[in-house]
Every structure is written in C-alpha cells, then in structure tokens.
PDB file of C-alpha atoms in Angstrom:
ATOM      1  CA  UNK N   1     -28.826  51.676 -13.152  1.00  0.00           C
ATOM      2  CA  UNK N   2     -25.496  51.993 -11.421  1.00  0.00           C
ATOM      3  CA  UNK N   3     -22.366  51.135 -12.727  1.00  0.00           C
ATOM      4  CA  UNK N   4     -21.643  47.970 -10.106  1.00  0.00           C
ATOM      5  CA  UNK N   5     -18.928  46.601 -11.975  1.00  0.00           C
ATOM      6  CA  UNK N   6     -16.443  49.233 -12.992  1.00  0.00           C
ATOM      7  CA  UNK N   7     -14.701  48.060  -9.406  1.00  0.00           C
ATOM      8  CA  UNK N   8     -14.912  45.019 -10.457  1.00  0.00           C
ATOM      9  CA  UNK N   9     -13.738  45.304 -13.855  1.00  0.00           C
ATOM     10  CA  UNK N  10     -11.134  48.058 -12.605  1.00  0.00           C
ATOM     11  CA  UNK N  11      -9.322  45.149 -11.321  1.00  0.00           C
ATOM     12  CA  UNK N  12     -10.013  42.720 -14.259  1.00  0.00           C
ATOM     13  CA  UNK N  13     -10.720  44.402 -17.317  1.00  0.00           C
ATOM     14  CA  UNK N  14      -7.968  44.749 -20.087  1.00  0.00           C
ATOM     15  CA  UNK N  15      -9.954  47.383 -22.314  1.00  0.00           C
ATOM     16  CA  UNK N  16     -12.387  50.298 -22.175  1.00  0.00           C
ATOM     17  CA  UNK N  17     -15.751  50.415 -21.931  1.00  0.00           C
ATOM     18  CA  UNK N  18     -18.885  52.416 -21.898  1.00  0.00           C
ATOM     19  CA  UNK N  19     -21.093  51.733 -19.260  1.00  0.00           C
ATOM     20  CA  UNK N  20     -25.374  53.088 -20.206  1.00  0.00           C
ATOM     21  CA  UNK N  21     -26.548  54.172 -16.239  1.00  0.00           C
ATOM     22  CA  UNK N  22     -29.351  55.591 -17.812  1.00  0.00           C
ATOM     23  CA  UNK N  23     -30.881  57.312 -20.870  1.00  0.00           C
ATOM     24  CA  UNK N  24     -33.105  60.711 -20.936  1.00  0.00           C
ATOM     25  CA  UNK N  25     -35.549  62.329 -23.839  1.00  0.00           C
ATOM     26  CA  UNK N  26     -35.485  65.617 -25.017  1.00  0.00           C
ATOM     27  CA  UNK N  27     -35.739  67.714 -28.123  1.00  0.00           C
ATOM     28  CA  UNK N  28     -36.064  64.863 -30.364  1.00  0.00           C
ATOM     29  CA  UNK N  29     -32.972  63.047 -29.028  1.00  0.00           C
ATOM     30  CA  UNK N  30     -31.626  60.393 -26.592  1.00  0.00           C
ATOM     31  CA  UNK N  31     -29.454  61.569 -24.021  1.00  0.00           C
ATOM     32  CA  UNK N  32     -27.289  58.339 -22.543  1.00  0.00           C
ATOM     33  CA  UNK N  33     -26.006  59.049 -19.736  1.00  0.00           C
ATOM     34  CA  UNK N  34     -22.284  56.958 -18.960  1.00  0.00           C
ATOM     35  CA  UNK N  35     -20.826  56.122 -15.726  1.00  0.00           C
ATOM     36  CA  UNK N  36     -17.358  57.898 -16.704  1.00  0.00           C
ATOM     37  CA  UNK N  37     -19.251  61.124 -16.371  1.00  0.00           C
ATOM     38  CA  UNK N  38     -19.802  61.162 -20.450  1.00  0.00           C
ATOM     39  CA  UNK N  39     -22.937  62.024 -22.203  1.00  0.00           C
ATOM     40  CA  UNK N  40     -23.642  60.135 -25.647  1.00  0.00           C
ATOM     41  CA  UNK N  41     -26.568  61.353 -28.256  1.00  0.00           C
ATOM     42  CA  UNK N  42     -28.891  59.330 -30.346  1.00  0.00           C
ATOM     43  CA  UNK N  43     -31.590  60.106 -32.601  1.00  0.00           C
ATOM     44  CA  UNK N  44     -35.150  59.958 -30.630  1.00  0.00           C
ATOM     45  CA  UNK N  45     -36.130  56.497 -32.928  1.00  0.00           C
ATOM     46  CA  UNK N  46     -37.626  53.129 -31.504  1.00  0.00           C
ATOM     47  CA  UNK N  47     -34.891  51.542 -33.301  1.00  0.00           C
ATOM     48  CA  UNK N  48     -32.232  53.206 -31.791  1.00  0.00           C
ATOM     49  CA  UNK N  49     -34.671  53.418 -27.928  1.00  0.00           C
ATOM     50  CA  UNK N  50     -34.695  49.276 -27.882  1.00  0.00           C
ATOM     51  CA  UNK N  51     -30.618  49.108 -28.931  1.00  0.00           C
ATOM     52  CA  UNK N  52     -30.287  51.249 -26.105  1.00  0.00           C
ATOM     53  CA  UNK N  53     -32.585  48.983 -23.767  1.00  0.00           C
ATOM     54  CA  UNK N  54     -30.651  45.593 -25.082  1.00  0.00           C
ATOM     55  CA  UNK N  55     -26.951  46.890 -24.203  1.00  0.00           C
ATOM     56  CA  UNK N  56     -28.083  48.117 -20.512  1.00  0.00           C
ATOM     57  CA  UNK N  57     -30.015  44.434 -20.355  1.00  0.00           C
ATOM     58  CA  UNK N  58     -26.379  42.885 -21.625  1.00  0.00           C
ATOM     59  CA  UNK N  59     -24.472  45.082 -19.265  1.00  0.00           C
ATOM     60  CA  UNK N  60     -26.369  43.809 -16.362  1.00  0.00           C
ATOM     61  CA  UNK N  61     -26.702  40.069 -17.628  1.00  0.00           C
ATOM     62  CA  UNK N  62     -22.482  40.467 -18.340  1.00  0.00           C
ATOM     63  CA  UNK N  63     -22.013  41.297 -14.602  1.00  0.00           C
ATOM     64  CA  UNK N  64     -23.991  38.535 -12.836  1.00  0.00           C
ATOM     65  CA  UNK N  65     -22.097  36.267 -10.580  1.00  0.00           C
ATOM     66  CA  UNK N  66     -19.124  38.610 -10.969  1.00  0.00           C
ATOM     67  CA  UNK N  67     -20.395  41.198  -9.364  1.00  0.00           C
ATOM     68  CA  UNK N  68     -21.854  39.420  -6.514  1.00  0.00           C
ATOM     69  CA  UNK N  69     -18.878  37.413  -5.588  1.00  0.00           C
ATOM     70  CA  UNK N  70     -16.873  40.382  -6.033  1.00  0.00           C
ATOM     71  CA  UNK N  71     -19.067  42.571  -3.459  1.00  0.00           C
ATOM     72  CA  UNK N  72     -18.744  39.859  -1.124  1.00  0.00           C
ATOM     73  CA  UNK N  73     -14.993  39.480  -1.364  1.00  0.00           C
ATOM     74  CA  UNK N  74     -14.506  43.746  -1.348  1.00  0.00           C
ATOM     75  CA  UNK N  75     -16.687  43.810   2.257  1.00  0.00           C
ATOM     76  CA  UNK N  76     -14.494  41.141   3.659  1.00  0.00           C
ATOM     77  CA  UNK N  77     -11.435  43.378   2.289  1.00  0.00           C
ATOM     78  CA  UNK N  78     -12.818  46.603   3.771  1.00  0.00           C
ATOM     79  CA  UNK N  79     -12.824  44.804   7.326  1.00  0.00           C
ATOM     80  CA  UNK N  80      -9.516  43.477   6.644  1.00  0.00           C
ATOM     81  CA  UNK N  81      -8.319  47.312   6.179  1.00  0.00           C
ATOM     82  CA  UNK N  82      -9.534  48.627   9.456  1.00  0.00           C
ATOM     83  CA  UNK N  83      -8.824  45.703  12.174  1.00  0.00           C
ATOM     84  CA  UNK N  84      -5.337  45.701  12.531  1.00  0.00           C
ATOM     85  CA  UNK N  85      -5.639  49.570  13.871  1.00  0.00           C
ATOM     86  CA  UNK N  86      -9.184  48.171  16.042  1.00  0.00           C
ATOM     87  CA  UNK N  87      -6.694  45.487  17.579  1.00  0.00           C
ATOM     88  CA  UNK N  88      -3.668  47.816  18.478  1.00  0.00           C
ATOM     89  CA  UNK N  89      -6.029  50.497  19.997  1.00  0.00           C
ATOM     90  CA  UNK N  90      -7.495  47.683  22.253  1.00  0.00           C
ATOM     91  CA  UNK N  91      -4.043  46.217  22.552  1.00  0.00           C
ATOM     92  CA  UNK N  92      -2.550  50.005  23.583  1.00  0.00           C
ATOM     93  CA  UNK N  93      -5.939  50.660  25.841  1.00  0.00           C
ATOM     94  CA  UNK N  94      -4.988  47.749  27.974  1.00  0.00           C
ATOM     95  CA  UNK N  95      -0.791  48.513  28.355  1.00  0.00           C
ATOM     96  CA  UNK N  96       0.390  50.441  31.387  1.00  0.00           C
ATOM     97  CA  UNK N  97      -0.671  54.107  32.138  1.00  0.00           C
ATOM     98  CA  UNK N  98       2.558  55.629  30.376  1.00  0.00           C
ATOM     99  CA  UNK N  99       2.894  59.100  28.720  1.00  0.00           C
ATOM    100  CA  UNK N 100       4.540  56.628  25.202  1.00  0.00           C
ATOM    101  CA  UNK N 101       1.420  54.490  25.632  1.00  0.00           C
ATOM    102  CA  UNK N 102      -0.877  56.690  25.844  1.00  0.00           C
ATOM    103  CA  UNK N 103       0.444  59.022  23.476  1.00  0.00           C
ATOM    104  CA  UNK N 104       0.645  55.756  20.451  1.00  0.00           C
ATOM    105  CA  UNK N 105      -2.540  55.038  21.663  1.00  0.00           C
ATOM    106  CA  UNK N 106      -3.665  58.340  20.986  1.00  0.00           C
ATOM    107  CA  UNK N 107      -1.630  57.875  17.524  1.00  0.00           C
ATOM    108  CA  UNK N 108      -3.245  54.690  16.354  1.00  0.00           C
ATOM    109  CA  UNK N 109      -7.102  55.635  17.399  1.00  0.00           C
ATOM    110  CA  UNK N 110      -6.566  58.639  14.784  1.00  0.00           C
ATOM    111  CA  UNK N 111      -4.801  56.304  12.075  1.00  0.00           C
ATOM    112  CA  UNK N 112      -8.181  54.101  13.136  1.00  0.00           C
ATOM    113  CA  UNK N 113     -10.659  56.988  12.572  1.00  0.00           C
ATOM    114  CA  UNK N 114      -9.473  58.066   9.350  1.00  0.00           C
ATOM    115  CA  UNK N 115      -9.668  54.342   8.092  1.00  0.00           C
ATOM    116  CA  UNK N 116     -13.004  53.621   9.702  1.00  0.00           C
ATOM    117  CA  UNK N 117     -14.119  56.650   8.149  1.00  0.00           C
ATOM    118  CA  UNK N 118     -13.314  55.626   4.896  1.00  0.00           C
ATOM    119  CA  UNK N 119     -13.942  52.366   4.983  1.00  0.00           C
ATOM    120  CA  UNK N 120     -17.268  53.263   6.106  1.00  0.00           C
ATOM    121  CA  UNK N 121     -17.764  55.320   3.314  1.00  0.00           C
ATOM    122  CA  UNK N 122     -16.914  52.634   0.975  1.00  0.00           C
ATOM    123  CA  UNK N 123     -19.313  50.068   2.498  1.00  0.00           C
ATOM    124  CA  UNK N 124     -22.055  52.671   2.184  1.00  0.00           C
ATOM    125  CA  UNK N 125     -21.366  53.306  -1.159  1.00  0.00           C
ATOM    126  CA  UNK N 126     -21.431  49.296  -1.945  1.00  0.00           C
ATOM    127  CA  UNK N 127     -24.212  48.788  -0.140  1.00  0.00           C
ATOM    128  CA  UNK N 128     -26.148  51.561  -1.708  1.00  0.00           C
ATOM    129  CA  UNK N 129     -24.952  49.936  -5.092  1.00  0.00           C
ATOM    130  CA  UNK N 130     -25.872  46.476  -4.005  1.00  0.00           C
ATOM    131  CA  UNK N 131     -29.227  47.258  -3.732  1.00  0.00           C
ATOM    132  CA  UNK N 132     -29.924  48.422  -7.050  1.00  0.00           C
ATOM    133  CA  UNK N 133     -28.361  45.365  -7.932  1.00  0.00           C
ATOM    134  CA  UNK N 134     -30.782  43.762  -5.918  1.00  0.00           C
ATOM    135  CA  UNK N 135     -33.566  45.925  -7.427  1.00  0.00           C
ATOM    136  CA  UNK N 136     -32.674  45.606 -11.136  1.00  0.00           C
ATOM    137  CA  UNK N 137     -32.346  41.854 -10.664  1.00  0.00           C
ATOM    138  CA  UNK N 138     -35.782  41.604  -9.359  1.00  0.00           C
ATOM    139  CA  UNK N 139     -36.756  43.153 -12.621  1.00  0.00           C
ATOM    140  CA  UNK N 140     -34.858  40.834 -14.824  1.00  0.00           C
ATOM    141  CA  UNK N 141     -35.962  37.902 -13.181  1.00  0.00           C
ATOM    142  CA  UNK N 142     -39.828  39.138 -13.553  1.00  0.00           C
ATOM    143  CA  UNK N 143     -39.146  40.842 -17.014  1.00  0.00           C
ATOM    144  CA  UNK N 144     -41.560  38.423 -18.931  1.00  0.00           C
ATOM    145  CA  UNK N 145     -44.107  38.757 -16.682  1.00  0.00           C
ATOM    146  CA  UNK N 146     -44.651  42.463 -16.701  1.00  0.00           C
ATOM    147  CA  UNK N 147     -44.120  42.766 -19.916  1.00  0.00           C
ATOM    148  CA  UNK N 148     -47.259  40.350 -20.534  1.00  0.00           C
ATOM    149  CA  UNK N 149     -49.597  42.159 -17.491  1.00  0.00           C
ATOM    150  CA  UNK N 150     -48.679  45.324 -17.643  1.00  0.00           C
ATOM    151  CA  UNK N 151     -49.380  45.320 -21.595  1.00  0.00           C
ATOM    152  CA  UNK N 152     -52.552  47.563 -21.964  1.00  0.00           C
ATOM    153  CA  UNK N 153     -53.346  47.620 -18.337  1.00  0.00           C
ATOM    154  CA  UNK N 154     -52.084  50.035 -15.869  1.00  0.00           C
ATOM    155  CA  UNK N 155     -53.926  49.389 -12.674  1.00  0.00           C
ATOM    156  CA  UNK N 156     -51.191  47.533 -11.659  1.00  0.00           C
ATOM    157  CA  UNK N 157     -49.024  51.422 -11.425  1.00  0.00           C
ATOM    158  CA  UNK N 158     -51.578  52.260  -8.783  1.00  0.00           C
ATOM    159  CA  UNK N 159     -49.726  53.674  -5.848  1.00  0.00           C
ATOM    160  CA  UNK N 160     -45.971  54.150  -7.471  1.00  0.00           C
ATOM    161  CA  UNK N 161     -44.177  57.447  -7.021  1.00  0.00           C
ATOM    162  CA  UNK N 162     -45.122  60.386 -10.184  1.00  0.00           C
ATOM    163  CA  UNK N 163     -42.113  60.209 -11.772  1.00  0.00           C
ATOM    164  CA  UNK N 164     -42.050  56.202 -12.250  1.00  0.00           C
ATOM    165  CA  UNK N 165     -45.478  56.722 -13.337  1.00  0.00           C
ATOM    166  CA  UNK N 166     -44.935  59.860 -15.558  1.00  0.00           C
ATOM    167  CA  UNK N 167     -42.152  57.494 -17.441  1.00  0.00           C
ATOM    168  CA  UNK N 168     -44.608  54.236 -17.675  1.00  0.00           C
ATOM    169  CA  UNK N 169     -47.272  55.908 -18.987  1.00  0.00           C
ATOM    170  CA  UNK N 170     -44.578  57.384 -21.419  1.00  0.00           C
ATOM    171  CA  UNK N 171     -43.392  54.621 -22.234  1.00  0.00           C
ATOM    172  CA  UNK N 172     -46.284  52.885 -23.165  1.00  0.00           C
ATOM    173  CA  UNK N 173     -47.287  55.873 -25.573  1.00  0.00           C
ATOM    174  CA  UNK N 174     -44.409  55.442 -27.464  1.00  0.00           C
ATOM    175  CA  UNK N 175     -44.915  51.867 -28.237  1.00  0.00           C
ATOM    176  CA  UNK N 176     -42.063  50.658 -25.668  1.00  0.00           C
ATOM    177  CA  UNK N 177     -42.366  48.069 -22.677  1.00  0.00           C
ATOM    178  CA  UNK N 178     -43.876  49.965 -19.401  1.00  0.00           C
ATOM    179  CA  UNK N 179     -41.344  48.905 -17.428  1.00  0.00           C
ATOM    180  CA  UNK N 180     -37.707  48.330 -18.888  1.00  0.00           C
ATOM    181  CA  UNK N 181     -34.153  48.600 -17.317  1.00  0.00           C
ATOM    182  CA  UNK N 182     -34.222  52.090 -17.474  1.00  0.00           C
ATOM    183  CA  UNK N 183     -36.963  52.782 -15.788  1.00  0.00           C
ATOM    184  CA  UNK N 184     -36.559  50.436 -12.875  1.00  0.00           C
ATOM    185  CA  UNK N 185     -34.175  53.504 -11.464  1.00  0.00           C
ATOM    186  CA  UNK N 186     -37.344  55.718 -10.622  1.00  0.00           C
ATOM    187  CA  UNK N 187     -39.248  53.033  -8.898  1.00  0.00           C
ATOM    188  CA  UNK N 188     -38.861  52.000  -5.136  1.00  0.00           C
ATOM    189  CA  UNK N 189     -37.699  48.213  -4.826  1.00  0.00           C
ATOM    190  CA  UNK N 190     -40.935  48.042  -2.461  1.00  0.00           C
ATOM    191  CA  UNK N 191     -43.022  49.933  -5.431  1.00  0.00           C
ATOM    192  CA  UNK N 192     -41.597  47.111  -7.978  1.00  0.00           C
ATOM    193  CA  UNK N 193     -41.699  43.958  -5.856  1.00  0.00           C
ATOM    194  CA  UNK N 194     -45.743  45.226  -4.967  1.00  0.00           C
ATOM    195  CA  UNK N 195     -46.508  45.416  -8.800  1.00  0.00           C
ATOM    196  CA  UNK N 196     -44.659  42.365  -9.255  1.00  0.00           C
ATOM    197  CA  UNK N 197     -46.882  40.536  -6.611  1.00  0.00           C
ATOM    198  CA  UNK N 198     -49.972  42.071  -8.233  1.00  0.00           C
ATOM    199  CA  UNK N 199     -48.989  40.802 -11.692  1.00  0.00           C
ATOM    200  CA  UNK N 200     -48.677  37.294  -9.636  1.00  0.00           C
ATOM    201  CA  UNK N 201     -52.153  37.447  -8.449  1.00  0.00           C
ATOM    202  CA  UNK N 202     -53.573  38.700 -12.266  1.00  0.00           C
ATOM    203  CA  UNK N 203     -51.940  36.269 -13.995  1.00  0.00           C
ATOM    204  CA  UNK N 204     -52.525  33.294 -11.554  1.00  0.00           C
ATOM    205  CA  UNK N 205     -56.407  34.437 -12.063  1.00  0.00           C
ATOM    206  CA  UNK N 206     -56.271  35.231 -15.711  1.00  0.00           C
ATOM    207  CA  UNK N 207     -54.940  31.126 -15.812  1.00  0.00           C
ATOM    208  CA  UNK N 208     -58.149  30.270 -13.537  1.00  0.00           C
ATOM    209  CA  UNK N 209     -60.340  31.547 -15.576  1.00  0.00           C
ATOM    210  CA  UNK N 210     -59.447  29.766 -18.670  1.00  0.00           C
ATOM    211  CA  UNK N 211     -59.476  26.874 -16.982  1.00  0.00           C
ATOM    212  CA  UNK N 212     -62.612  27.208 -15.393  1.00  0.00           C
ATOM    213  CA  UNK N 213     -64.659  28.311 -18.983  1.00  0.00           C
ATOM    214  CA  UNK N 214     -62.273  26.141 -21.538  1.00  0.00           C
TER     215      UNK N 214
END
C-alpha cells in the first residue's frame, strides 16, 4: 500500500506518524516496512500478524474522503503551476519578430520546460498513487466477500500472477485471510476486480442453490 496521504497530511497534520506500506516474513519475524524509509520488527505471531493487518485497514479507512478531495484539489494546483509560463510563451510567440522577444521567449519556454517537467512528474507520481488507492479500495469495499469465498477454496486464484499466489496460498496456511491489505499490493487491479467478479458469480449461485433445495 502506498503512503497517499503523507501529502496530504504534510499540509494538515500537527504530529508524527508511522505509516505500515507493507509488511514482509522472514526468520521468524515481521518486517514492516514504513513510508519514512524506516523498518520496524515484530515477532512472527498471529497476534501480532492481524494488529498489523487492523492498523494498515485504519490507515486506509483514516484517509478516505481526504485523500480523494485532496488529489483532486493538488491536480488542479499542478495546472495552476505551469499555465502562466504556457500563456506568456503563446503570448511572446505571437509579439513582433524582435531579437528582446525572441530572446524572453526563448527565456520563458525554458522556465516552462523545467515546470512542465516537474509538474509532470508530480502528476505521474499521483496518478500512479491514485490507483492503488483505487485498487485497495476495491478491496475494502469487497473485503467481506472474499473473505467468505475465498475461505477453503482457491479456484477463484486461477490465473493471478506467482507472487500474489505464492502469498495467498501462504496466507491461508498460516491461518490468516487469503487476501488482506497487504497482499492486495502483489495483485493486478484487473487480477482483483476478476476474482472479485468470480466470487459474485459463486456466491450469487451458492444463494440459488439454497433456495432451490430449502
């Protein structure tokens, strides 16, 4: 999970925090991984695993609206940024042919390629981050439902990449959900929305059938 709030809270927040991206096993430990660049270490327990789990589900639940309204107003900002240099290029490109004209011209398309370029870098970066948003939302809104399908049955995994596989099946050795918040990162939002759609089409069946031999 990214961390697509710290802008937000950069701008709002009064106090530190510790933001959980994501959490790793190895040699009998927990390996949290923060968005400050951090590293925290836990004992390898199922108690300490679903503590882990809640506080990435809170972090995500905590940014809601806030994030969204925020990633709309920082776009708008970024455009705000660059136009006034778009406008005096165009304003300079249409001026007599003079050496000074052509010469601030000149001046202001550089001052506009050095913003562009990082403004474009910035909206890449957001909208990178906005779609894991988008991607860990789908999750959260479908969170009850895959927990109840995917419990004990797998065929709905058919077709994901090996390493969101690798962590399911993992997962559901250890006694955990198959899918939870910090696995969502390994699988493709197509991947997810498919299983999602397949858990749909079980459960809507599974209801059927009941009502067909109650």
């Amino acid at each position: 999970m990214k961390d697509y709030y710290s802008q937000y809270l950069f701008k709002n927040r009064n106090k530190e925090y510790e933001y959980y991206m994501y959490y790793e096993k190895k040699d009998k430990k927990i390996i949290v991984f923060l968005s400050n660049g951090d590293k925290q270490e836990f004992e390898n327990t199922k108690e300490n695993e679903i503590a882990i789990l809640k506080k990435m589900e809170e972090q995500y639940k905590f940014c809601g609206d806030n994030y969204i309204q925020f990633y709309s107003e920082d776009s708008e900002e970024m455009i705000k940024k660059v136009s006034p240099f778009i406008y005096l290029s165009s304003f300079f490109s249409y001026i007599a042919d003079s050496p000074l004209y052509i010469t601030l011209n000149y001046a202001v398309l550089g001052f506009s390629s050095l913003a562009f370029t990082k403004v474009s870098l910035e909206y890449f970066k957001a909208k990178s981050t906005f779609k894991d948003y988008k991607k860990h939302k789908l999750f959260m809104d479908n969170k009850e439902l895959l927990d109840t399908e995917l419990n004990g049955d797998l065929r709905l995994l058919n077709g994901v990449n090996k390493k969101a596989l690798k962590e399911a099946y993992s997962n559901g050795i250890n006694h955990q959900k198959t899918i939870n918040i910090n696995t969502v990162r390994l699988f493709r939002y197509k991947e997810l929305k498919s299983i999602i759609e397949k858990a749909k089409e079980k459960a809507k069946k599974e209801k059927e059938y009941v009502l067909r031999y109650r």
